[in-house]
PDB file of C-alpha atoms in Angstrom:
ATOM      1  CA  MET A   3      82.362 111.273  90.851  1.00 52.00           C
ATOM      2  CA  ASN A   4      81.381 107.647  91.483  1.00 63.00           C
ATOM      3  CA  ARG A   5      84.601 106.417  89.832  1.00 71.00           C
ATOM      4  CA  CYS A   6      86.628 108.117  92.561  1.00 75.00           C
ATOM      5  CA  THR A   7      84.392 107.301  95.510  1.00 76.00           C
ATOM      6  CA  ARG A   8      84.880 103.535  95.629  1.00 77.00           C
ATOM      7  CA  PRO A   9      88.697 103.490  95.423  1.00 79.00           C
ATOM      8  CA  ALA A  10      88.882 106.284  98.011  1.00 81.00           C
ATOM      9  CA  ALA A  11      86.543 104.415 100.366  1.00 79.00           C
ATOM     10  CA  ALA A  12      88.602 101.209  99.928  1.00 82.00           C
ATOM     11  CA  THR A  13      91.816 103.086 100.679  1.00 83.00           C
ATOM     12  CA  VAL A  14      90.370 104.633 103.827  1.00 81.00           C
ATOM     13  CA  LEU A  15      89.070 101.237 104.950  1.00 79.00           C
ATOM     14  CA  LEU A  16      92.485  99.625 104.510  1.00 81.00           C
ATOM     15  CA  LEU A  17      94.185 102.445 106.434  1.00 80.00           C
ATOM     16  CA  LEU A  18      91.694 102.115 109.270  1.00 76.00           C
ATOM     17  CA  LEU A  19      92.148  98.342 109.452  1.00 75.00           C
ATOM     18  CA  GLY A  20      95.903  98.813 109.548  1.00 77.00           C
ATOM     19  CA  ALA A  21      95.546 101.176 112.465  1.00 73.00           C
ATOM     20  CA  CYS A  22      93.892  98.395 114.489  1.00 72.00           C
ATOM     21  CA  SER A  23      96.931  96.115 114.355  1.00 76.00           C
ATOM     22  CA  GLY A  24      98.413  97.408 117.610  1.00 81.00           C
ATOM     23  CA  MET A  25      95.172  97.427 119.587  1.00 83.00           C
ATOM     24  CA  SER A  26      94.467  95.163 122.502  1.00 86.00           C
ATOM     25  CA  SER A  27      91.520  92.790 122.428  1.00 85.00           C
ATOM     26  CA  GLN A  28      89.513  95.148 124.607  1.00 87.00           C
ATOM     27  CA  ASP A  29      90.309  98.120 122.347  1.00 87.00           C
ATOM     28  CA  ARG A  30      89.140  96.178 119.303  1.00 85.00           C
ATOM     29  CA  SER A  31      85.941  95.151 121.092  1.00 89.00           C
ATOM     30  CA  THR A  32      85.296  98.795 121.950  1.00 90.00           C
ATOM     31  CA  ALA A  33      85.828  99.888 118.357  1.00 87.00           C
ATOM     32  CA  VAL A  34      83.643  97.117 116.929  1.00 88.00           C
ATOM     33  CA  GLY A  35      80.905  97.898 119.457  1.00 91.00           C
ATOM     34  CA  ALA A  36      81.006 101.577 118.594  1.00 91.00           C
ATOM     35  CA  GLY A  37      80.793 100.819 114.883  1.00 88.00           C
ATOM     36  CA  ALA A  38      77.922  98.380 115.322  1.00 92.00           C
ATOM     37  CA  GLY A  39      76.138 100.795 117.662  1.00 92.00           C
ATOM     38  CA  ALA A  40      76.495 103.615 115.153  1.00 91.00           C
ATOM     39  CA  ILE A  41      75.004 101.489 112.406  1.00 89.00           C
ATOM     40  CA  GLY A  42      72.208 100.350 114.685  1.00 92.00           C
ATOM     41  CA  GLY A  43      71.500 103.902 115.806  1.00 91.00           C
ATOM     42  CA  ALA A  44      71.395 105.093 112.193  1.00 90.00           C
ATOM     43  CA  VAL A  45      68.980 102.347 111.204  1.00 91.00           C
ATOM     44  CA  LEU A  46      66.672 102.838 114.173  1.00 92.00           C
ATOM     45  CA  THR A  47      66.503 106.620 113.867  1.00 91.00           C
ATOM     46  CA  GLY A  48      66.473 106.993 110.092  1.00 89.00           C
ATOM     47  CA  GLY A  49      70.027 108.324 110.018  1.00 84.00           C
ATOM     48  CA  SER A  50      69.771 111.181 112.496  1.00 89.00           C
ATOM     49  CA  ALA A  51      73.040 112.439 113.919  1.00 89.00           C
ATOM     50  CA  ALA A  52      71.840 111.998 117.485  1.00 92.00           C
ATOM     51  CA  GLY A  53      70.920 108.365 116.813  1.00 92.00           C
ATOM     52  CA  VAL A  54      74.282 107.605 115.262  1.00 91.00           C
ATOM     53  CA  ILE A  55      76.257 109.307 118.049  1.00 92.00           C
ATOM     54  CA  GLY A  56      74.119 107.761 120.776  1.00 94.00           C
ATOM     55  CA  GLY A  57      74.370 104.312 119.195  1.00 93.00           C
ATOM     56  CA  ALA A  58      78.132 104.639 118.887  1.00 93.00           C
ATOM     57  CA  ALA A  59      78.448 105.677 122.541  1.00 95.00           C
ATOM     58  CA  VAL A  60      76.269 102.851 123.828  1.00 95.00           C
ATOM     59  CA  GLY A  61      77.895 100.309 121.518  1.00 94.00           C
ATOM     60  CA  GLY A  62      81.362 101.415 122.574  1.00 92.00           C
ATOM     61  CA  VAL A  63      80.552 101.012 126.250  1.00 95.00           C
ATOM     62  CA  ILE A  64      79.047  97.570 125.678  1.00 94.00           C
ATOM     63  CA  GLY A  65      82.004  96.500 123.551  1.00 92.00           C
ATOM     64  CA  HIS A  66      84.411  97.755 126.202  1.00 92.00           C
ATOM     65  CA  GLU A  67      82.705  95.763 128.910  1.00 93.00           C
ATOM     66  CA  VAL A  68      82.409  92.611 126.789  1.00 90.00           C
ATOM     67  CA  GLY A  69      86.090  92.847 125.817  1.00 86.00           C
ATOM     68  CA  LYS A  70      87.389  92.909 129.388  1.00 83.00           C
ATOM     69  CA  ASP A  71      89.676  90.061 130.363  1.00 73.00           C
ATOM     70  CA  SER A  72      88.126  87.931 133.034  1.00 53.00           C
ATOM     71  CA  LYS A  73      90.713  87.478 135.751  1.00 48.00           C
TER      72      LYS A  73
END
């Protein structure tokens, strides 16, 4: 099982990174914020689903605001 897990995870990671190529700077900031928030929520709550989802939501909003172009 472990022999298949790592190559599959690497393939999924490469596909996800390729999907980000057409994103704007603000979109990328939102995605990075959501990912970081999900990790932070998982760490702080011991991996509960509510913590991960809440962290992703808060991180996405923060990333969206940080990524705005200042005009």
